[in-house]
């Protein structure tokens, strides 16, 4: 069990303290059994010294928590619509790059977050013709990214939202379920990606959503990730974290501000040595 916790930490940065031991038991037990392992130590050694990538992916998919909903927590999406996007659009104009936007949903799960961002962008800008907009959506879990790419959701996902009008406007009913309309879908590009890996080639972004993933990491991993993500943000950029998360221990690199009842962060002073 202890070895598997180490493996999960190494693979995804997800820290399972003693209170979370049951997660290994319940989520990885069936995988160990299917892989023909008599116990978790056998599964550990198979992962550690084997080359079974699909098995590794199964473990990552199972141990990560993918709970999400459209417009989760409401307020951050109001801040996006009424403060962040308008300011970012002005800043881009000052840079001589009007009508360009780059947004990253850095732990996108099954896609509700990046599609919510897409709906807000669409709502704010109206006609997207002549705009160059990319919403990059990444997650470590292959299965969730594949599901997100389909952009099709069951009835109960449609009901769990604070913005029912937008849901009505930007989804169409198909035999398979409710499908995100093409004008929003085409704004979003999905990619499987581990936040522990280098962010070389990522950005620069106007806005990064890094929500409800920091809570799974250890303090040092959180600080390191915040610092690396800070380097992908434009000087006028914004970083949005989850309602139960903050960047207070990330140092002066981030300045918190409260807008629409939510705390968001802008790049601040860069620590000496990292300039
Ligand atoms: C609880 S969901 C949050 C989804 C969405 N951001 C939200 O706030 O509703 C956490 C997501 O983080 C992803 N995750 C966990 N560890 C990760 C890592 N090391 N790299 C990238 N994604 C990771 C999980 O796969 C999961 O989909």
Short mmCIF file of N, CA and C and ligand atoms in Angstrom, two decimals, residues 11-14 60 64-69 72 105-110 113 138-141 144 193-196 209-213 215-217 242, ligand 1:
data_model
loop_
_atom_site.label_atom_id
_atom_site.label_comp_id
_atom_site.label_asym_id
_atom_site.label_seq_id
_atom_site.Cartn_x
_atom_site.Cartn_y
_atom_site.Cartn_z
N UNK A 11 3.83 9.48 -10.17
CA UNK A 11 3.17 9.53 -11.47
C UNK A 11 2.37 10.81 -11.68
N UNK A 12 1.62 11.24 -10.64
CA UNK A 12 0.69 12.35 -10.84
C UNK A 12 0.89 13.49 -9.86
N UNK A 13 1.79 13.32 -8.88
CA UNK A 13 1.96 14.36 -7.85
C UNK A 13 0.86 14.29 -6.80
N UNK A 14 -0.05 13.33 -6.94
CA UNK A 14 -1.19 13.24 -6.03
C UNK A 14 -0.73 12.62 -4.71
N UNK A 60 -3.44 6.02 -13.25
CA UNK A 60 -3.59 7.48 -13.16
C UNK A 60 -5.06 7.89 -13.31
N UNK A 64 -7.00 9.64 -9.88
CA UNK A 64 -7.30 11.07 -9.92
C UNK A 64 -8.82 11.27 -9.81
N UNK A 65 -9.20 12.38 -9.18
CA UNK A 65 -10.62 12.67 -8.95
C UNK A 65 -11.09 13.67 -10.00
N UNK A 66 -12.15 13.32 -10.72
CA UNK A 66 -12.54 14.12 -11.90
C UNK A 66 -13.82 14.92 -11.70
N UNK A 67 -14.25 15.03 -10.46
CA UNK A 67 -15.49 15.75 -10.15
C UNK A 67 -15.43 17.18 -10.73
N UNK A 68 -16.42 17.56 -11.48
CA UNK A 68 -16.48 18.91 -12.06
C UNK A 68 -17.90 19.19 -12.52
N UNK A 69 -18.24 20.46 -12.68
CA UNK A 69 -19.55 20.80 -13.26
C UNK A 69 -19.38 22.05 -14.13
N UNK A 72 -18.60 25.87 -12.53
CA UNK A 72 -18.40 25.49 -11.13
C UNK A 72 -18.15 26.72 -10.25
N UNK A 105 -7.04 25.92 -19.60
CA UNK A 105 -7.70 25.21 -18.51
C UNK A 105 -6.78 24.04 -18.17
N UNK A 106 -6.03 24.18 -17.06
CA UNK A 106 -4.87 23.33 -16.83
C UNK A 106 -5.17 21.98 -16.16
N UNK A 107 -6.38 21.75 -15.74
CA UNK A 107 -6.77 20.41 -15.24
C UNK A 107 -8.25 20.30 -15.58
N UNK A 108 -8.48 20.02 -16.86
CA UNK A 108 -9.81 20.27 -17.45
C UNK A 108 -10.82 19.16 -17.18
N UNK A 109 -10.36 18.02 -16.65
CA UNK A 109 -11.25 16.89 -16.40
C UNK A 109 -12.07 16.56 -17.66
N UNK A 110 -13.36 16.38 -17.53
CA UNK A 110 -14.18 15.95 -18.68
C UNK A 110 -14.68 17.13 -19.54
N UNK A 113 -15.13 22.69 -17.61
CA UNK A 113 -14.49 23.99 -17.36
C UNK A 113 -14.12 24.71 -18.67
N UNK A 138 -6.08 20.84 -20.83
CA UNK A 138 -5.22 19.68 -20.61
C UNK A 138 -5.59 18.95 -19.32
N UNK A 139 -5.26 17.68 -19.29
CA UNK A 139 -5.46 16.88 -18.08
C UNK A 139 -4.54 15.68 -18.17
N UNK A 140 -4.14 15.16 -17.03
CA UNK A 140 -3.27 13.99 -17.00
C UNK A 140 -4.03 12.72 -17.41
N UNK A 141 -5.33 12.72 -17.23
CA UNK A 141 -6.11 11.49 -17.44
C UNK A 141 -6.57 11.37 -18.90
N UNK A 144 -10.41 10.93 -19.43
CA UNK A 144 -11.25 12.14 -19.29
C UNK A 144 -11.05 13.08 -20.48
N UNK A 193 -1.84 15.86 -20.65
CA UNK A 193 -0.60 16.47 -20.19
C UNK A 193 -0.50 16.42 -18.67
N UNK A 194 0.68 16.04 -18.17
CA UNK A 194 0.94 15.97 -16.74
C UNK A 194 1.52 17.30 -16.27
N UNK A 195 0.90 17.92 -15.29
CA UNK A 195 1.38 19.22 -14.81
C UNK A 195 2.75 19.13 -14.13
N UNK A 196 3.20 17.91 -13.83
CA UNK A 196 4.54 17.76 -13.23
C UNK A 196 5.62 17.89 -14.30
N UNK A 209 -6.74 28.91 -15.91
CA UNK A 209 -7.60 28.31 -14.88
C UNK A 209 -6.86 27.09 -14.35
N UNK A 210 -6.52 27.12 -13.06
CA UNK A 210 -5.83 25.99 -12.42
C UNK A 210 -6.67 25.68 -11.18
N UNK A 211 -7.79 25.02 -11.40
CA UNK A 211 -8.77 24.93 -10.33
C UNK A 211 -8.99 23.51 -9.84
N UNK A 212 -9.01 23.39 -8.52
CA UNK A 212 -9.33 22.12 -7.87
C UNK A 212 -8.39 21.00 -8.27
N UNK A 213 -7.13 21.36 -8.42
CA UNK A 213 -6.09 20.34 -8.64
C UNK A 213 -4.95 20.55 -7.65
N UNK A 215 -5.11 21.18 -4.65
CA UNK A 215 -5.46 20.52 -3.38
C UNK A 215 -4.92 19.10 -3.27
N UNK A 216 -4.63 18.47 -4.42
CA UNK A 216 -4.16 17.08 -4.38
C UNK A 216 -2.64 17.00 -4.23
N UNK A 217 -1.95 18.14 -4.37
CA UNK A 217 -0.49 18.14 -4.39
C UNK A 217 0.10 18.51 -3.02
N UNK A 242 -9.01 27.27 -7.48
CA UNK A 242 -10.29 26.79 -6.95
C UNK A 242 -10.73 27.55 -5.71
C1 LIG B 1 -11.35 17.75 -9.44
S1 LIG B 1 -10.87 17.85 -11.11
C2 LIG B 1 -10.99 19.59 -11.42
C3 LIG B 1 -11.62 19.87 -12.75
C4 LIG B 1 -11.88 21.36 -13.02
N1 LIG B 1 -10.63 22.10 -13.05
C5 LIG B 1 -12.82 21.95 -11.99
O1 LIG B 1 -12.37 22.76 -11.16
O2 LIG B 1 -14.00 21.63 -11.98
C6 LIG B 1 -9.10 17.59 -10.94
C7 LIG B 1 -8.44 17.18 -12.26
O3 LIG B 1 -7.03 17.29 -12.09
C8 LIG B 1 -6.43 16.30 -12.86
N2 LIG B 1 -5.04 16.07 -12.40
C9 LIG B 1 -4.63 15.50 -11.24
N3 LIG B 1 -3.29 15.44 -11.20
C10 LIG B 1 -2.85 16.01 -12.36
C11 LIG B 1 -1.56 16.24 -12.90
N4 LIG B 1 -0.43 15.87 -12.27
N5 LIG B 1 -1.47 16.83 -14.12
C12 LIG B 1 -2.59 17.21 -14.78
N6 LIG B 1 -3.84 17.01 -14.33
C13 LIG B 1 -3.97 16.42 -13.12
C14 LIG B 1 -7.34 15.09 -12.67
O4 LIG B 1 -7.18 14.13 -13.66
C15 LIG B 1 -8.71 15.74 -12.64
O5 LIG B 1 -9.36 15.66 -13.88
#
